[in-house]
C-alpha positions as protocol buffer text, in pm:
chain_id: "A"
residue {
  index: 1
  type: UNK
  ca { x: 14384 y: -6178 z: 21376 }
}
residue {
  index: 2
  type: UNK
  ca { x: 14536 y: -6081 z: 21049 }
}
residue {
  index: 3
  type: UNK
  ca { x: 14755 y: -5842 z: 21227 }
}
residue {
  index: 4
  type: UNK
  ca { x: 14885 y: -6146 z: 21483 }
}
residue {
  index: 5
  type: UNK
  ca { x: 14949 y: -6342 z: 21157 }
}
residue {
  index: 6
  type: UNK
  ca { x: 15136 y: -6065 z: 20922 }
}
residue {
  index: 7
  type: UNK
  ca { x: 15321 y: -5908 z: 21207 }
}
residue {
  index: 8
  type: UNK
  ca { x: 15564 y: -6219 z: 21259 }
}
residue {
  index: 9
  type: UNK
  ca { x: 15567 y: -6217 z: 20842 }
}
residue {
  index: 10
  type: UNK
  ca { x: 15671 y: -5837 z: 20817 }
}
residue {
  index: 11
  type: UNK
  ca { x: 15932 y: -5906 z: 21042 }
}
residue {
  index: 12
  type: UNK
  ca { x: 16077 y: -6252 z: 20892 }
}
residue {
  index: 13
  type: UNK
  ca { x: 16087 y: -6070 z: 20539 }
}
residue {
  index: 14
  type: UNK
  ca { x: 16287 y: -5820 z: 20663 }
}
residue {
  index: 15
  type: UNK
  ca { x: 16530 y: -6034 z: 20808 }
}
residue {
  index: 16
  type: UNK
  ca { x: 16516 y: -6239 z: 20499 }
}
residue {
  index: 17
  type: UNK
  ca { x: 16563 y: -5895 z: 20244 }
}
residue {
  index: 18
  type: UNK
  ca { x: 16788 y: -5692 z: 20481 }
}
residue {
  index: 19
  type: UNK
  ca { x: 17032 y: -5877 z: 20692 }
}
residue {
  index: 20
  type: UNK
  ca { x: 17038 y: -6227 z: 20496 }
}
residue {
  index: 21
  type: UNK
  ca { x: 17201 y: -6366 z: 20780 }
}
residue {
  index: 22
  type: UNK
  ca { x: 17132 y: -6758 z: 20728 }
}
residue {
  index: 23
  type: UNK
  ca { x: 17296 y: -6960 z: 20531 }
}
residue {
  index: 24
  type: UNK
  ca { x: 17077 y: -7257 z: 20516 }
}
residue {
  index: 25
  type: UNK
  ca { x: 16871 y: -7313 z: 20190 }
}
residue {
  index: 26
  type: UNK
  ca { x: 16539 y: -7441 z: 20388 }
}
residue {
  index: 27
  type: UNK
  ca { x: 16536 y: -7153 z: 20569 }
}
residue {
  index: 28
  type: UNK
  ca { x: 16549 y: -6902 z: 20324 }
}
residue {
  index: 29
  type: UNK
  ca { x: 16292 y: -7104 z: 20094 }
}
residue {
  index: 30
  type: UNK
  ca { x: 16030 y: -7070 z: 20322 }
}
residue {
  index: 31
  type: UNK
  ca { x: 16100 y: -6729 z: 20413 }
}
residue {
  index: 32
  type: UNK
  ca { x: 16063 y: -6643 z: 20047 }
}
residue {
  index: 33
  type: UNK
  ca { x: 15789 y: -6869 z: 20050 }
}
residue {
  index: 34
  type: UNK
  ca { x: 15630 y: -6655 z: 20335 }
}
residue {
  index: 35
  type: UNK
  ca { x: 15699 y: -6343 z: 20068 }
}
residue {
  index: 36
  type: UNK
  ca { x: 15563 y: -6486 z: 19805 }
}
residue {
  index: 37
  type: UNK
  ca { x: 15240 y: -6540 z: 20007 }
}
residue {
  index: 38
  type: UNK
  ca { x: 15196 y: -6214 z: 20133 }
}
residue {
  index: 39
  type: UNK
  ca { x: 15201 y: -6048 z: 19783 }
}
residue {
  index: 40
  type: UNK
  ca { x: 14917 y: -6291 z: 19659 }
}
residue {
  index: 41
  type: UNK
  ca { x: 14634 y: -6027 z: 19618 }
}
residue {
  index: 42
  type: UNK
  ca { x: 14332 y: -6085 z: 19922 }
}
residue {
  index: 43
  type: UNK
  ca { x: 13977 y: -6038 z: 19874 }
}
residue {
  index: 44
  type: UNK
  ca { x: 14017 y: -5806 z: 20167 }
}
residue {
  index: 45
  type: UNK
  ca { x: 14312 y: -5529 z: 20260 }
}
residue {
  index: 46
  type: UNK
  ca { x: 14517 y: -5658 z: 20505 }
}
residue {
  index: 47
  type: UNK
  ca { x: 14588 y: -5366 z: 20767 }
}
residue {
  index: 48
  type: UNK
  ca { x: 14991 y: -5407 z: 20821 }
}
residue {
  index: 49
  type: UNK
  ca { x: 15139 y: -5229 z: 21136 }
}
residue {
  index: 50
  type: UNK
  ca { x: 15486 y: -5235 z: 21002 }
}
residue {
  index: 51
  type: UNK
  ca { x: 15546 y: -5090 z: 20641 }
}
residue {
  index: 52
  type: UNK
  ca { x: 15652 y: -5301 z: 20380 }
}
residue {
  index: 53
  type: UNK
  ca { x: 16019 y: -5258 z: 20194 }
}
residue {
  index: 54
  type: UNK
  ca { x: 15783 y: -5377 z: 19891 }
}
residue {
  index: 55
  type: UNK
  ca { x: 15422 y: -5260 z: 19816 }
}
residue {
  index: 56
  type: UNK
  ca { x: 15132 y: -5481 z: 19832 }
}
residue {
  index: 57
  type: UNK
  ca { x: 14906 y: -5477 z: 19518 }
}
residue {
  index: 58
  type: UNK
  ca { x: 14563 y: -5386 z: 19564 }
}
residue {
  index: 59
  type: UNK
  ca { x: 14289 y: -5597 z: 19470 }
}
residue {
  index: 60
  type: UNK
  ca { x: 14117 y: -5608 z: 19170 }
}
residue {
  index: 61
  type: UNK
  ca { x: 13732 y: -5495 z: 19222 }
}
residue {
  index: 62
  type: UNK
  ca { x: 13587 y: -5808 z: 19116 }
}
residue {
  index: 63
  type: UNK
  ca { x: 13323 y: -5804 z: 18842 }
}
residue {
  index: 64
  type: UNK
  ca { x: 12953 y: -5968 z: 18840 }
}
residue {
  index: 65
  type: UNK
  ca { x: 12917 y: -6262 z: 18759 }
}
residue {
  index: 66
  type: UNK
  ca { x: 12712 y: -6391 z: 18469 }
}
residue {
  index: 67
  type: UNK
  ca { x: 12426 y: -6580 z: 18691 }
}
residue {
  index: 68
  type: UNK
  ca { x: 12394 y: -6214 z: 18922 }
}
residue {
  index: 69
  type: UNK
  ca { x: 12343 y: -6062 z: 18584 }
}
residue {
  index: 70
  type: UNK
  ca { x: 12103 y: -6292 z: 18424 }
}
residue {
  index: 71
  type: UNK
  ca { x: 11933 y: -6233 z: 18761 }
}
residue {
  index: 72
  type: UNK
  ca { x: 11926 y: -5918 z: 18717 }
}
residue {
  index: 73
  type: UNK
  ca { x: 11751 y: -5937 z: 18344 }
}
residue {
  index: 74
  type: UNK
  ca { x: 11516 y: -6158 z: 18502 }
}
residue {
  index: 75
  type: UNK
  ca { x: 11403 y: -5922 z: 18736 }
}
residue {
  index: 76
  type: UNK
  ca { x: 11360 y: -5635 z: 18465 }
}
residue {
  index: 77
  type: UNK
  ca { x: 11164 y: -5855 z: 18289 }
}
residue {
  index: 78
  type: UNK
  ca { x: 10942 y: -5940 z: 18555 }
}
residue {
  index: 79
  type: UNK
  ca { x: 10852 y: -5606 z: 18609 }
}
residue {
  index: 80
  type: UNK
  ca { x: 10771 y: -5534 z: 18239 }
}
residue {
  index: 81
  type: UNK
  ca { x: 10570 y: -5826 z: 18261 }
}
residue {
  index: 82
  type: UNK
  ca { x: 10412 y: -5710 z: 18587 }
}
residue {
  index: 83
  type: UNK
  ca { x: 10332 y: -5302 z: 18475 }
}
residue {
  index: 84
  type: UNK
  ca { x: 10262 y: -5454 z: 18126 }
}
residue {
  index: 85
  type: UNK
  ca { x: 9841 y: -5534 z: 18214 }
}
residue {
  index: 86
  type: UNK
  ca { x: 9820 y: -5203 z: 18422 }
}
residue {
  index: 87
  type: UNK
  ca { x: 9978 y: -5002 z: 18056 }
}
residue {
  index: 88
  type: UNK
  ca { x: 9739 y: -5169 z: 17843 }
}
residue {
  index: 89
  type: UNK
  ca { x: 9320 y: -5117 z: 17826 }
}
residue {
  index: 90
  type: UNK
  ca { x: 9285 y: -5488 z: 17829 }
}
residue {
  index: 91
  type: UNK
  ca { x: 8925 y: -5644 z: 17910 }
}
residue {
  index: 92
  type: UNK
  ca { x: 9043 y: -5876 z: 18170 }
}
residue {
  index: 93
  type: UNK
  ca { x: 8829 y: -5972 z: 18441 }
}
residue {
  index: 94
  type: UNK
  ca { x: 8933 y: -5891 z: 18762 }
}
residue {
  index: 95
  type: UNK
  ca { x: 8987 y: -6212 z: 18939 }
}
residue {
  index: 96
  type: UNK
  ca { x: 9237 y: -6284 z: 18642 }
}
residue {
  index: 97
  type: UNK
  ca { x: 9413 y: -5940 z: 18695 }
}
residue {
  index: 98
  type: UNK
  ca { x: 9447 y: -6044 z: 19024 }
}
residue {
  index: 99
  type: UNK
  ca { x: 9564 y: -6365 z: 19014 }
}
residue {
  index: 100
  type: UNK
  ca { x: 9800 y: -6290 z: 18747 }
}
residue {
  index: 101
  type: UNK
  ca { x: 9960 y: -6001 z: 18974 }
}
residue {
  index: 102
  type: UNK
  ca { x: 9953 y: -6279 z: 19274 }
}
residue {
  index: 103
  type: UNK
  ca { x: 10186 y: -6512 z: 19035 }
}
residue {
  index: 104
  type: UNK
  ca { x: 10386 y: -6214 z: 18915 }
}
residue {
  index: 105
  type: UNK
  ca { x: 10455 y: -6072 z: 19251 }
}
residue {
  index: 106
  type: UNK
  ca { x: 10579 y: -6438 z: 19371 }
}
residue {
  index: 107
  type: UNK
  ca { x: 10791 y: -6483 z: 19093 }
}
residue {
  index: 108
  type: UNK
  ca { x: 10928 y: -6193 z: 19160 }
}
residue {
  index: 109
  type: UNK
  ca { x: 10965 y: -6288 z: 19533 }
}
residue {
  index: 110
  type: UNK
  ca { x: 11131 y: -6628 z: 19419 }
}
residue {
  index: 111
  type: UNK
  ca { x: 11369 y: -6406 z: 19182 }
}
residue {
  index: 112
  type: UNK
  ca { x: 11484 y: -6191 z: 19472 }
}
residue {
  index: 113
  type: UNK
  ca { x: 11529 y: -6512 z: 19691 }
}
residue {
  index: 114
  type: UNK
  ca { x: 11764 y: -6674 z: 19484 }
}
residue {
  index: 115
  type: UNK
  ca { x: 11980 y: -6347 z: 19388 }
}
residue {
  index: 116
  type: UNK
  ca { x: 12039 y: -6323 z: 19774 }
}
residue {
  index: 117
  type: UNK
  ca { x: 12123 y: -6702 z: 19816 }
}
residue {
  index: 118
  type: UNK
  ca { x: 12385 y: -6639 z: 19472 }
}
residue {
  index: 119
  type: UNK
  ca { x: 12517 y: -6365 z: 19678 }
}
residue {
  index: 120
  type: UNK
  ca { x: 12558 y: -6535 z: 20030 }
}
residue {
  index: 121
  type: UNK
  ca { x: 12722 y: -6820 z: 19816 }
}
residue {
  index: 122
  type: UNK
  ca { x: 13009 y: -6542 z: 19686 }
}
residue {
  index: 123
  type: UNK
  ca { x: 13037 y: -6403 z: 19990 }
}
residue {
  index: 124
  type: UNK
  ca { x: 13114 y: -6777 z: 20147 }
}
residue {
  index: 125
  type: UNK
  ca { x: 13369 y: -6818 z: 19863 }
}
residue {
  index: 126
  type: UNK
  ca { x: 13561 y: -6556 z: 19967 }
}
residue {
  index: 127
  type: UNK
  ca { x: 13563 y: -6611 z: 20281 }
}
residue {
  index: 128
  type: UNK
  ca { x: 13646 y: -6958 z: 20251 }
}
residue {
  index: 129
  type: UNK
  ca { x: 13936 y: -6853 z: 20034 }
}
residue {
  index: 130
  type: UNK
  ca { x: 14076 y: -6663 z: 20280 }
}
residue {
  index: 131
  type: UNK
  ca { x: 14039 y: -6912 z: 20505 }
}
residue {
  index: 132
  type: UNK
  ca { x: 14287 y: -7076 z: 20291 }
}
residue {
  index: 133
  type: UNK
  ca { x: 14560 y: -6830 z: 20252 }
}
residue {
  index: 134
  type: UNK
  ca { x: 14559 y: -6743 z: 20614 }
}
residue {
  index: 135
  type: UNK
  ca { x: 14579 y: -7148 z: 20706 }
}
residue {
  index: 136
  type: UNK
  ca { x: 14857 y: -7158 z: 20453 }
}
residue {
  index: 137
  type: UNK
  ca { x: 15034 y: -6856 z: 20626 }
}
residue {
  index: 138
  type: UNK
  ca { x: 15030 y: -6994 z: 20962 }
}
residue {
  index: 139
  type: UNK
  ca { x: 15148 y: -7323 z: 20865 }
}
residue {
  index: 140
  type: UNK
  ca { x: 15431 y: -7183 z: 20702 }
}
residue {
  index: 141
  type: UNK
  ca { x: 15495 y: -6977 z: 21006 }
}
residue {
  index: 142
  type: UNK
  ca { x: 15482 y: -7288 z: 21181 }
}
residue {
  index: 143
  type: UNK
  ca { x: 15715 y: -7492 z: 20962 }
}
residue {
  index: 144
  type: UNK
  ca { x: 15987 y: -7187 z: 20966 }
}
residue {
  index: 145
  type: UNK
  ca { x: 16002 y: -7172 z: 21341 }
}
residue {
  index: 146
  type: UNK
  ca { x: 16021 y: -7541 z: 21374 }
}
residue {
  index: 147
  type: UNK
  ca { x: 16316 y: -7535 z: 21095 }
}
residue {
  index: 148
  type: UNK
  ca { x: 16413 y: -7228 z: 21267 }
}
residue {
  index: 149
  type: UNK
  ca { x: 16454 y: -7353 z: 21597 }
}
residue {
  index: 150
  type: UNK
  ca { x: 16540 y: -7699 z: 21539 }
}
residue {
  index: 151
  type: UNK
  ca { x: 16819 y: -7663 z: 21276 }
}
């Protein structure tokens, strides 16, 4: 799909940076427009059939975010907490032990639950983003063939 959608863009830039042919303002906006989209750095590499006259910038690995990491902490912690009664000679009975391990082991199962819902949600905002740019594309596709062909 992405190559459907940058294949009539590769082709309208190069008419836009090479030839230069049209005179009309409109025109040439949104055909800059459609460049100035293109470079805007994706979440994903966009596989381009045509070169480029102009490279695209690659995208920025992006870091973790503060709620993966304190995630992450938690989880450490849990298992200190949960190797902590096995380290230590303590005189606990065993129903205690066991019980405690039960409520460790749940946490722990709660912990890992929400660190893979935190990471569906990024994955959906990234998606959803570039949703957006390739909606944007394709309606500015749209608008420069209607200006394009009705002008």
């Amino acid at each position: 799909m992405l190559q459907l959608i940058c294949l009539p863009c590769v082709l309208l830039i190069r008419q836009t940076l090479l030839k230069q042919k049209s005179k009309k303002p409109l025109l040439l906006l949104l055909r800059l427009l459609l460049l100035l989209l293109l470079l805007l750095p994706l979440p994903l590499p966009l596989p381009l059939p045509l070169p480029l006259p102009l490279p695209l910038p690659l995208p920025l690995p992006l870091p973790l975010p503060l709620p993966v990491l304190l995630c992450l902490l938690l989880l450490v912690l849990l298992l200190l907490l949960l190797l902590l009664p096995l380290l230590l000679p303590l005189p606990l009975p065993l129903p205690l032990l066991l019980l405690l391990l039960i409520v460790l082991l749940l946490l722990l199962l709660l912990l890992l639950l929400l660190l893979l819902l935190l990471l569906l949600l990024l994955l959906l905002l990234l998606l959803i983003r570039l949703l957006i740019r390739l909606l944007l594309l394709l309606l500015l596709l749209l608008f420069y063939c209607y200006f394009y062909c009705y002008c």
